[in-house]
Coordinates of C-alpha atoms in Angstrom, one line a residue:
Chain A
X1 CA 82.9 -83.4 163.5
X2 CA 83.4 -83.2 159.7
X3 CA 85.0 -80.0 159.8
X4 CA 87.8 -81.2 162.8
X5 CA 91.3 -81.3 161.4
X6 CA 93.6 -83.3 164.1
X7 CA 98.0 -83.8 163.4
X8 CA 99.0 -86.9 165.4
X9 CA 102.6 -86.5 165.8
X10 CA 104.7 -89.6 166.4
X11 CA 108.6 -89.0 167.8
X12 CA 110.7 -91.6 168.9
X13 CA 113.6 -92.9 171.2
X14 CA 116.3 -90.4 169.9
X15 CA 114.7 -87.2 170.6
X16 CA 113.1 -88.7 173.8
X17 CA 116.8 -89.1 175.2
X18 CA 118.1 -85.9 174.1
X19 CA 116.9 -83.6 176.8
X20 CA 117.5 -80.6 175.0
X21 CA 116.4 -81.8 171.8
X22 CA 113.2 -82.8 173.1
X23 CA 112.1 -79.6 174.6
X24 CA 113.1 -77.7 171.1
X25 CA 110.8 -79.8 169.4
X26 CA 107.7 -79.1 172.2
X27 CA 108.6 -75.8 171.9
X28 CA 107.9 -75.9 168.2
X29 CA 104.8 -78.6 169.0
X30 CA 103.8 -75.5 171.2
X31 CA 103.7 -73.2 168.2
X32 CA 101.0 -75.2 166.0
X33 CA 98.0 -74.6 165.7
X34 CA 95.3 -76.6 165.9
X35 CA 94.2 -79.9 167.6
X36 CA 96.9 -82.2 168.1
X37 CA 97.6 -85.4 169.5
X38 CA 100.8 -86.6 170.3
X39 CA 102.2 -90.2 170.4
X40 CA 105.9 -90.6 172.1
X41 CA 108.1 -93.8 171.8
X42 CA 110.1 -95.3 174.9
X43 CA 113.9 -94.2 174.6
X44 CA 117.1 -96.1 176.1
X45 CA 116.4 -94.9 180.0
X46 CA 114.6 -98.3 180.4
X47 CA 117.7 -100.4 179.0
X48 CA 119.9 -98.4 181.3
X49 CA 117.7 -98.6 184.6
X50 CA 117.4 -102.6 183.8
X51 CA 121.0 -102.7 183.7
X52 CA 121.6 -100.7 186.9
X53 CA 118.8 -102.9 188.6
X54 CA 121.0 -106.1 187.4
X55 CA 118.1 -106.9 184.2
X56 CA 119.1 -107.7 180.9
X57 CA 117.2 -105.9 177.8
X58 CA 116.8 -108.4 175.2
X59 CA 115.3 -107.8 171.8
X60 CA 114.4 -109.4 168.6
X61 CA 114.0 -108.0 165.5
X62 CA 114.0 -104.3 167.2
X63 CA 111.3 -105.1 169.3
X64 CA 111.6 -105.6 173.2
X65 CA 110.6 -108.9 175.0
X66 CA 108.8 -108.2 177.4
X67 CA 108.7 -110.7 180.6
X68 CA 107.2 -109.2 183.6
X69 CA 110.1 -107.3 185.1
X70 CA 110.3 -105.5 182.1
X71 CA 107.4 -104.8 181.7
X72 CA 107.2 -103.1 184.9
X73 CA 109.9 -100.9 184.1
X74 CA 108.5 -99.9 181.0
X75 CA 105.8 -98.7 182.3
X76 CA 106.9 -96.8 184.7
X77 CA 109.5 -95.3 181.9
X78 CA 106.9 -94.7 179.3
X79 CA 104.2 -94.1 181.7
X80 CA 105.8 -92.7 184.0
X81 CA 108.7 -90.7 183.7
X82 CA 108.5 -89.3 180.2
X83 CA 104.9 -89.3 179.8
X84 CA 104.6 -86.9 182.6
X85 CA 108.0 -85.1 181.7
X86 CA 106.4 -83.9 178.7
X87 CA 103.0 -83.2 179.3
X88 CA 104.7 -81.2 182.7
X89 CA 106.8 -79.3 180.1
X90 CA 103.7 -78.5 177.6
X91 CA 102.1 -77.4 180.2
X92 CA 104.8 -74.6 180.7
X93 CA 104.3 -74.0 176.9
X94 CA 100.6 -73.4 177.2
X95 CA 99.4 -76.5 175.7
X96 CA 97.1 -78.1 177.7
X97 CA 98.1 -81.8 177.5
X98 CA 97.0 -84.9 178.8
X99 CA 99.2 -88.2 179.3
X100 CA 96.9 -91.6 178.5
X101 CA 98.2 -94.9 178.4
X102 CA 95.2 -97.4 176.5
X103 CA 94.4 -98.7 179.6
X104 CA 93.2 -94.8 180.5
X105 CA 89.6 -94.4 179.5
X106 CA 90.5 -97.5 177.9
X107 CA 91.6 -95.5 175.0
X108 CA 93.3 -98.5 173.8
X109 CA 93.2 -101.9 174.2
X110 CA 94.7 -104.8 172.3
X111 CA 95.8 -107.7 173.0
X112 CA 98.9 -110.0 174.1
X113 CA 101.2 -111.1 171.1
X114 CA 100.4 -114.5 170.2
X115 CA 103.9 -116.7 170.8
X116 CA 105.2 -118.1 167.8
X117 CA 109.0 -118.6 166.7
X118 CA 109.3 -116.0 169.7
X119 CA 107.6 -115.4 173.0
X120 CA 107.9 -111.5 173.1
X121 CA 106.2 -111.6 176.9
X122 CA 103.9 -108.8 177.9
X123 CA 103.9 -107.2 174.0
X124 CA 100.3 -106.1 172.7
X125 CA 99.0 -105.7 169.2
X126 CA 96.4 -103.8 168.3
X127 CA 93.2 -105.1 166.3
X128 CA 91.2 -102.4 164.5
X129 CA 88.7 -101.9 167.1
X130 CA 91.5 -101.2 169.3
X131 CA 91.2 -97.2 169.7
X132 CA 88.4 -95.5 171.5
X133 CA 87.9 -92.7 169.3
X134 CA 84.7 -91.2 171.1
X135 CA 87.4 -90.1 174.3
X136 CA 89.9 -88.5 171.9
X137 CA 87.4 -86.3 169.8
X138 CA 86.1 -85.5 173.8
X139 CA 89.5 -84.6 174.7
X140 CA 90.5 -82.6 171.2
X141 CA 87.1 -80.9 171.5
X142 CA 87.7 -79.6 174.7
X143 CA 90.8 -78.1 173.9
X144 CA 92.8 -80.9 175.4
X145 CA 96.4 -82.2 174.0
X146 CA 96.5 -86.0 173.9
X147 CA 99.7 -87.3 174.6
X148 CA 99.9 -90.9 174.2
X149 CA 102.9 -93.5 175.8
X150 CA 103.2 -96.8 174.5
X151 CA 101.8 -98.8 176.7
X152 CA 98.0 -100.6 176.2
X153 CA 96.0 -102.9 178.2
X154 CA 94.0 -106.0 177.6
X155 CA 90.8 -105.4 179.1
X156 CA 91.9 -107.9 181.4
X157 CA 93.9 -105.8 184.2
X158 CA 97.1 -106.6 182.2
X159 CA 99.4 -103.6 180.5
X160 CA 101.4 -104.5 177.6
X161 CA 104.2 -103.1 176.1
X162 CA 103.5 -101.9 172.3
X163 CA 104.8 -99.6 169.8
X164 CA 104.6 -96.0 168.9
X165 CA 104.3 -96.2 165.3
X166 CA 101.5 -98.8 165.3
X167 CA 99.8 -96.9 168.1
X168 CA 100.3 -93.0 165.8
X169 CA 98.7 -94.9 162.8
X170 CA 96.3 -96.8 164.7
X171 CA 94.7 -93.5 166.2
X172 CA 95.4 -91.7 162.7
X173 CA 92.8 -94.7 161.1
X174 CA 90.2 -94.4 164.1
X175 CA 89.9 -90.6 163.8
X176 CA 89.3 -90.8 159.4
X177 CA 85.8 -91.4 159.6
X178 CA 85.3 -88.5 161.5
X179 CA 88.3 -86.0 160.5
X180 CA 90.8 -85.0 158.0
X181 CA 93.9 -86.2 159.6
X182 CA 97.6 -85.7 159.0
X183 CA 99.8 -88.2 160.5
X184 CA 103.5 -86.8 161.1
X185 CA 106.4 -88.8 161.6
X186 CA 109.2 -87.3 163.3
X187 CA 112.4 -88.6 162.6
X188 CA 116.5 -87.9 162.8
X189 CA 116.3 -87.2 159.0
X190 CA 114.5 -84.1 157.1
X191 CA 112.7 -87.0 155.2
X192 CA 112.5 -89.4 152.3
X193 CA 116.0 -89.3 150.4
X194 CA 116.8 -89.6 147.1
X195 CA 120.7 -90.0 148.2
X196 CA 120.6 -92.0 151.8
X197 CA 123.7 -90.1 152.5
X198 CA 122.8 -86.7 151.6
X199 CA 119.9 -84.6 154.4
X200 CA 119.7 -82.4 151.1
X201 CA 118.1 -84.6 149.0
X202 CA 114.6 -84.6 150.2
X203 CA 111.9 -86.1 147.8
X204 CA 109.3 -83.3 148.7
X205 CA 105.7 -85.0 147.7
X206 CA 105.3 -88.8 146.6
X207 CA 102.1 -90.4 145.9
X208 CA 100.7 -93.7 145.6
X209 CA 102.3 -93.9 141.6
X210 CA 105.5 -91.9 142.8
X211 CA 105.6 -94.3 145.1
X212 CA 105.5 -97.2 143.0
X213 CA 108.3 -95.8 140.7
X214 CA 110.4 -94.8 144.0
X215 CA 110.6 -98.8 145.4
X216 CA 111.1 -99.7 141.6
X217 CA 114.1 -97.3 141.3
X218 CA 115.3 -99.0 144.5
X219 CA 115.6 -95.7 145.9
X220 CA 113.1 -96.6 148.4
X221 CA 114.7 -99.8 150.2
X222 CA 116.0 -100.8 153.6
X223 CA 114.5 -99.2 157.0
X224 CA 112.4 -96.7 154.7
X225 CA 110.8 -99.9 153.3
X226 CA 108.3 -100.7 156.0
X227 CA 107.8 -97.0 157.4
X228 CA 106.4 -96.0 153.6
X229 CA 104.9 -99.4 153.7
X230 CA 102.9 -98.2 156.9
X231 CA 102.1 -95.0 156.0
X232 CA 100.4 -96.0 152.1
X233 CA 98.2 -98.4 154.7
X234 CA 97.2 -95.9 156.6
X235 CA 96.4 -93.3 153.9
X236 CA 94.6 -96.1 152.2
X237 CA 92.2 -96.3 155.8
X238 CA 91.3 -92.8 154.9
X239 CA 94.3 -90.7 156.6
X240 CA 94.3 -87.7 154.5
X241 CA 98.3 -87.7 154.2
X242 CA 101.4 -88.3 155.5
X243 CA 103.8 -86.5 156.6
X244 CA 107.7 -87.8 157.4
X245 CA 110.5 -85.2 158.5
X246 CA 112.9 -84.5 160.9
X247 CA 111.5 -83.2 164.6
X248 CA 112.7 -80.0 164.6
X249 CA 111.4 -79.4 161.2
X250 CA 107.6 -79.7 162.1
X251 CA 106.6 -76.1 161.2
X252 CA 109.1 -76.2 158.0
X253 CA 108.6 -77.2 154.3
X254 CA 111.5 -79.2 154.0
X255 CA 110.2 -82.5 154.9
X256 CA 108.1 -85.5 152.8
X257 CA 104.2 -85.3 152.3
X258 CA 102.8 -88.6 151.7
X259 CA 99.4 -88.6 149.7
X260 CA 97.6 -91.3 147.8
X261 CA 97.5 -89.4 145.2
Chain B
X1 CA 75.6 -79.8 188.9
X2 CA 73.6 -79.3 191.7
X3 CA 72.4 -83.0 191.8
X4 CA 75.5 -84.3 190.9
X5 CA 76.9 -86.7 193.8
X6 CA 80.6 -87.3 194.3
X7 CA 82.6 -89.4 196.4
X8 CA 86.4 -89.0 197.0
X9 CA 87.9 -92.1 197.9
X10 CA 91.6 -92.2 199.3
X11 CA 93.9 -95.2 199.3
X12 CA 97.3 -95.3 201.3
X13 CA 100.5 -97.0 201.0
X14 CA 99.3 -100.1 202.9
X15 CA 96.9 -101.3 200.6
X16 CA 99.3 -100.5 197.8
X17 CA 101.8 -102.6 199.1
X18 CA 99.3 -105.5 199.9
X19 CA 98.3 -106.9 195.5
X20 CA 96.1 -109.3 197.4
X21 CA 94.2 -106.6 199.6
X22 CA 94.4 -103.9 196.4
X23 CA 92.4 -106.2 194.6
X24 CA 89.9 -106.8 197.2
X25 CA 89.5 -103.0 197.3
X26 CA 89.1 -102.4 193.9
X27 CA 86.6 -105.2 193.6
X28 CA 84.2 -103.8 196.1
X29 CA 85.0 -100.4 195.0
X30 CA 83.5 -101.6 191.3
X31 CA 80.7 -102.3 193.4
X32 CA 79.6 -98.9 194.3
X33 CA 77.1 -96.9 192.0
X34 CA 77.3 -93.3 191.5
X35 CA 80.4 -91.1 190.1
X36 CA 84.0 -91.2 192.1
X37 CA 86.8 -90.3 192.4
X38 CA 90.6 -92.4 193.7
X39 CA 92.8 -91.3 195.2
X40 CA 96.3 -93.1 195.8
X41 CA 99.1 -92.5 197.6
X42 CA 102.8 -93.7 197.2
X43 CA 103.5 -97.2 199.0
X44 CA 107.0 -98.9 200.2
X45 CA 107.9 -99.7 196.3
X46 CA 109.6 -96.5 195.3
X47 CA 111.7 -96.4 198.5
X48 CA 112.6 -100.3 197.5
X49 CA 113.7 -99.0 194.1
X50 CA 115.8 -96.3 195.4
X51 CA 118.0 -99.0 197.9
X52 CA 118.4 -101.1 194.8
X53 CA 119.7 -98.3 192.8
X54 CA 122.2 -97.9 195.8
X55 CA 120.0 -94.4 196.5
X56 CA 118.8 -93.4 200.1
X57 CA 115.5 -92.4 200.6
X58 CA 115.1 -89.2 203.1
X59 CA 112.2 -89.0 205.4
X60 CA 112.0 -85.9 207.9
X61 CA 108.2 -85.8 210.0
X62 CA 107.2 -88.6 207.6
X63 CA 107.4 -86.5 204.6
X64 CA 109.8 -87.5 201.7
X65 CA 112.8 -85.5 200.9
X66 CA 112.8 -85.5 196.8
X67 CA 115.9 -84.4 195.3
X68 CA 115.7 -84.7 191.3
X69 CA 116.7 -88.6 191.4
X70 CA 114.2 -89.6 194.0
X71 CA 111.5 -87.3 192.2
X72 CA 112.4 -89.5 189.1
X73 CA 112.0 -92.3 191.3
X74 CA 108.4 -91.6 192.6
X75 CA 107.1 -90.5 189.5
X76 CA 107.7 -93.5 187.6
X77 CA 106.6 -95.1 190.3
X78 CA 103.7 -93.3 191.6
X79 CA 101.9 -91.6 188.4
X80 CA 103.6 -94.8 186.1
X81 CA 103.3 -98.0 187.9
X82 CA 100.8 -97.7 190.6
X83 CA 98.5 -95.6 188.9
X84 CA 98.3 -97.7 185.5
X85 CA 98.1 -100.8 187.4
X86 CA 95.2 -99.7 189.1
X87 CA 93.5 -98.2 186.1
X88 CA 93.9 -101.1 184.1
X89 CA 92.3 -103.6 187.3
X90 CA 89.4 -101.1 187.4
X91 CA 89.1 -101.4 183.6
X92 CA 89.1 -105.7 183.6
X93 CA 86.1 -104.4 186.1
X94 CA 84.1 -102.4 183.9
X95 CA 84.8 -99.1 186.0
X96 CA 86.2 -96.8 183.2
X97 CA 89.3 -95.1 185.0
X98 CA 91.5 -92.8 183.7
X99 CA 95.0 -92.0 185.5
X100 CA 96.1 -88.6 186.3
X101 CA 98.9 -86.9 187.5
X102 CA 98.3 -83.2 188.5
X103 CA 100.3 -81.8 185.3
X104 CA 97.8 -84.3 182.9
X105 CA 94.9 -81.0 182.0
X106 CA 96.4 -79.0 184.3
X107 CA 94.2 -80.5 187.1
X108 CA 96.4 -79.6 190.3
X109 CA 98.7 -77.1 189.9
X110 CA 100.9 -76.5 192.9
X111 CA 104.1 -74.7 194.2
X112 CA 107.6 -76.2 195.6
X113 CA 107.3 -75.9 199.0
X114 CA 109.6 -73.3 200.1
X115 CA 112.6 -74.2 202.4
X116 CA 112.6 -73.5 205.8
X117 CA 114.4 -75.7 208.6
X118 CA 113.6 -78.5 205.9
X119 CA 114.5 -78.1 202.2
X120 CA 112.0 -80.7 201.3
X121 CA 113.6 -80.6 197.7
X122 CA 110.9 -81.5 195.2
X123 CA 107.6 -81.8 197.3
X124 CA 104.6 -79.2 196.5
X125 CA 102.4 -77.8 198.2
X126 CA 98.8 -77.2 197.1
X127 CA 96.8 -73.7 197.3
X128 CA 93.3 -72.7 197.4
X129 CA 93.2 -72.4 193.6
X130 CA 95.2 -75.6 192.6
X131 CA 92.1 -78.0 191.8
X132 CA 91.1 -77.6 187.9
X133 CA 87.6 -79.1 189.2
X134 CA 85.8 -78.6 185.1
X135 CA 88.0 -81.3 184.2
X136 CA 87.0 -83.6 187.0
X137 CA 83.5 -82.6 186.2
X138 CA 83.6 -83.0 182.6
X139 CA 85.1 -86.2 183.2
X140 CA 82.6 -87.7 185.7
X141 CA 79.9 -86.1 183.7
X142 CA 81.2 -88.8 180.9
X143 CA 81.4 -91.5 183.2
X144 CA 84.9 -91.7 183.6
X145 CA 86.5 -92.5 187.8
X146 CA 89.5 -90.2 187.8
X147 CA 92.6 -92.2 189.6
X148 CA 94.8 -89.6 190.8
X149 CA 98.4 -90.1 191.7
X150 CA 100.3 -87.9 194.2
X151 CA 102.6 -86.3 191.7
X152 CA 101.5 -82.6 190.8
X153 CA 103.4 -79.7 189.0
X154 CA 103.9 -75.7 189.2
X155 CA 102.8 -74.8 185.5
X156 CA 106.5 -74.0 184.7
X157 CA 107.3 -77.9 183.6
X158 CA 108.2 -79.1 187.2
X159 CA 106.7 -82.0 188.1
X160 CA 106.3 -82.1 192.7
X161 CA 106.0 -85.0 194.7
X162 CA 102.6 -84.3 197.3
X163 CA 101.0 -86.3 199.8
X164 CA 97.6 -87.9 198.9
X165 CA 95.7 -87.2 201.8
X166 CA 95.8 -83.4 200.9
X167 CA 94.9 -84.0 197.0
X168 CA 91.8 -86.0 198.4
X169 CA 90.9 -83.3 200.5
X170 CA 91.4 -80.4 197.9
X171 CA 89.8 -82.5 195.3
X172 CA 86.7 -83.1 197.4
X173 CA 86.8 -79.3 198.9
X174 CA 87.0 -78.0 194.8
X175 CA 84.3 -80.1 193.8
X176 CA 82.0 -79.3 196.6
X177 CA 80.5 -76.1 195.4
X178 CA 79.1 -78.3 192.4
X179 CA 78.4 -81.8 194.1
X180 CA 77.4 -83.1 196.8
X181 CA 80.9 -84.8 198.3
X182 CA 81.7 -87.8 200.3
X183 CA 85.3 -87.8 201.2
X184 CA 86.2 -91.3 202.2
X185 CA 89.7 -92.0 204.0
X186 CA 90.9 -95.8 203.9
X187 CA 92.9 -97.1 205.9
X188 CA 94.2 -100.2 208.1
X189 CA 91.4 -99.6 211.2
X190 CA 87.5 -99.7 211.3
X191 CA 87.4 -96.1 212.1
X192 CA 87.7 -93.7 214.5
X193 CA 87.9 -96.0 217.8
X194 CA 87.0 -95.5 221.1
X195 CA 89.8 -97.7 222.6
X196 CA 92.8 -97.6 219.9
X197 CA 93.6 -101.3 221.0
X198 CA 89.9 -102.4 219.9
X199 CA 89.3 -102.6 216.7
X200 CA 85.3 -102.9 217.4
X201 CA 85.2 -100.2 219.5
X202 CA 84.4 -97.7 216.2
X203 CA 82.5 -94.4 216.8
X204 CA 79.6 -94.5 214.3
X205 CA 79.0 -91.0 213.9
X206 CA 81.1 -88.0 214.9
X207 CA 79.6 -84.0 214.8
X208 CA 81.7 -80.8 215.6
X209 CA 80.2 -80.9 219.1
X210 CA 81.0 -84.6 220.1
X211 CA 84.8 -83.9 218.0
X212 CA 85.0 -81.7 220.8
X213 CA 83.8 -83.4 223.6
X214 CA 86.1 -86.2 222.2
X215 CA 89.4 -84.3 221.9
X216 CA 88.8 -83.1 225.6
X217 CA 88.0 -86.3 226.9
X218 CA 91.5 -87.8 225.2
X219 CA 89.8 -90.3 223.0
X220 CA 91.0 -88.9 219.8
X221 CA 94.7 -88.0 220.1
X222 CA 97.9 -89.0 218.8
X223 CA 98.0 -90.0 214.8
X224 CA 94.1 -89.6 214.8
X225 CA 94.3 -85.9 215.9
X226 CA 95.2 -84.7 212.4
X227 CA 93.7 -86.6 210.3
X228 CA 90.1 -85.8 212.0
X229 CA 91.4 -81.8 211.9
X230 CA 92.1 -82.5 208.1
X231 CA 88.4 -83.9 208.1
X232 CA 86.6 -81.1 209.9
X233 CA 88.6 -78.2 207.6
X234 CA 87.1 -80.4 204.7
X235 CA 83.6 -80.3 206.3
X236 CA 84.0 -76.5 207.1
X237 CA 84.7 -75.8 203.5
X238 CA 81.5 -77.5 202.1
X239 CA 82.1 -80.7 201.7
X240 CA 79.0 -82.9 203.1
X241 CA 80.6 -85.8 204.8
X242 CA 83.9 -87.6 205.7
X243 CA 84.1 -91.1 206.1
X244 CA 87.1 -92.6 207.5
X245 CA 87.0 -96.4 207.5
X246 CA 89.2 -99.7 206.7
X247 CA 89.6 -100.1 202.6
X248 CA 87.9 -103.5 202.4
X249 CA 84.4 -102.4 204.8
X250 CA 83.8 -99.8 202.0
X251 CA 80.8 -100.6 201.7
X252 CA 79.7 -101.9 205.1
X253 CA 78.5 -99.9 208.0
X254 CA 81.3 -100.6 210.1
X255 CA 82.9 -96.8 210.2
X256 CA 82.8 -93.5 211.3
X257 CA 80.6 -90.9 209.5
X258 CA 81.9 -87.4 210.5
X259 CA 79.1 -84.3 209.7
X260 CA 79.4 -80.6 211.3
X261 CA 76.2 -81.3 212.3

């Protein structure tokens, strides 16, 4: 397995619910080459179907609590609906995909969200035994597209409701030992800024000292904070590098490559 | 293969309804040794969404008409809730399942059915070469139970709303080349009765000869007609045996065994 290169691509809500959007990026997914796995977020359909069903989405600190209505409809968005939408579509673009939730093959289970100051319901968190590695390399080695929703189980018959981020890096980690893996953020922006207001001004490589300098500078602050925060952790559990850019950039230079060093 | 030993097992929309009788299922289902295969169908819950969202489902000769909001509708429901519920019970009982739609590795690949007196909208119909049996193979081969939900798609990115009964059967027809096969029908009697008012009055063991002498006599008829036609095309296209039987007597005695010979 040492020679196995894997991309685990992670998009998000916004490209999710832009239809047309979304099938320009598989389309350009659909032009890589080489194993892939890809790792989608949930999207606003759930909010709006909650509303329409008489619900009420309510969230703290960007995250979703979760009680058990929810929670069913989450699933059936994430797991459902656009989980199959886009393995269906990259199947029409010759990829041979394959939707997973963690409960699947129990590819990964975590575990319910302690309550503390907030009782997020029916959200999981992932410990770092979480990911079942052994069924990805399977899948990757038989020339099968992973395409992961976020939504785990507990080992106990119970799904949860997690996040795409921490599930992309999560996998990223579990596959190091046995891969050289490039984790790829997808994102509304071509990548780290030096100016927040100008797309132009792409930092194109920043390392672990770069780095440094960058959040020293304070032109590394806000939102970008914890995303570069997450990705120096990964890269620091053997992920080869980083990779943040804007989704219908994937096959382009212009974008941010994260390395330690 | 050749020593390889399958059985197909097919779940309706009564025992989906029923969480207290789905569980029993899946319990005693846990308790049967050897590789297998589920197969679920649809259930009340999707219709029951639809009326909420002030939709009206469609049914014409007990089929579902799926225009592109009730297809949205079944597939969350169907391939998203359903199906990950189930996988995630089998997992909390050490049965490693893994959920698929038909578009997840290509496994059934179908066409819209075309319209005629009906335009079913977006139901699909299956054909000789739909099955993608290596990946059921491979699967079982690494211990995995396939749960397969009756959503499929035509290779062109449209996901189809099918009828579980015939995935079962083409499943179990694919695989039989390779395996020996066991298709086993659930459902809400003890078998194939003698007297449709007594539940004890099962047939143990049905052969093409008695299924004849059986039809002519008037014992089988009505709703029991097709589904032992269904059986017998399975049977004449190599699979080994058909069990039809209620979902909680899997794994008693109590049900009829149906052989060509």
């Amino acid at each position: 397995m040492s020679n196995l290169a894997v991309t685990v691509y992670k998009i998000g809500g916004g490209i999710i619910d832009d239809a047309a959007e979304l099938t320009k990026f598989l389309g350009l997914l659909a032009q890589t080459t080489g194993p892939k796995i890809l790792v989608h977020g949930g999207g606003k359909g759930a909010s709006a179907m909650m509303r329409e069903l008489g619900l009420t989405p309510t969230m703290v600190n960007g995250r979703r609590v979760t009680d058990a209505a929810t929670l069913d409809i989450v699933v059936m968005f994430y797991a459902g609906k656009t989980n199959k939408e886009v393995v269906a579509n990259l199947q029409r673009l010759g990829v041979n995909a394959l939707g997973l939730s963690g409960a699947d093959g129990n590819v990964i289970e975590g575990v319910k969200r302690p309550v503390k100051e907030v009782d997020f319901g029916f959200v999981g968190d992932l410990t770092p035994a979480s990911v079942n590695k052994n069924l990805i390399i399977s899948l990757l080695q038989g020339g099968i597209t992973p395409v992961l929703c976020p939504i785990i189980h507990d080992g106990q018959g119970q799904l949860l409701n997690t996040n795409a981020d921490t599930i992309a890096s999560a996998v990223a980690v579990a596959l190091a030992p046995d891969a050289e893996v490039t984790l790829h953020y997808c994102f509304e922006k071509n990548g780290v800024l030096r100016d927040v207001n100008d797309d132009n001004s792409v930092i194109p490589d920043i390392d672990a000292t770069r780095y440094e300098e960058l959040k020293t500078q304070g032109v590394i602050a806000d939102g970008m904070l914890p995303k570069l925060e997450n990705a120096f952790a990964a890269l620091h559990q053997g992920v080869s590098r980083v990779i943040i850019g804007h989704a219908l950039h994937i096959n382009s230079e212009l974008r941010t490559v994260l390395c330690l060093k």
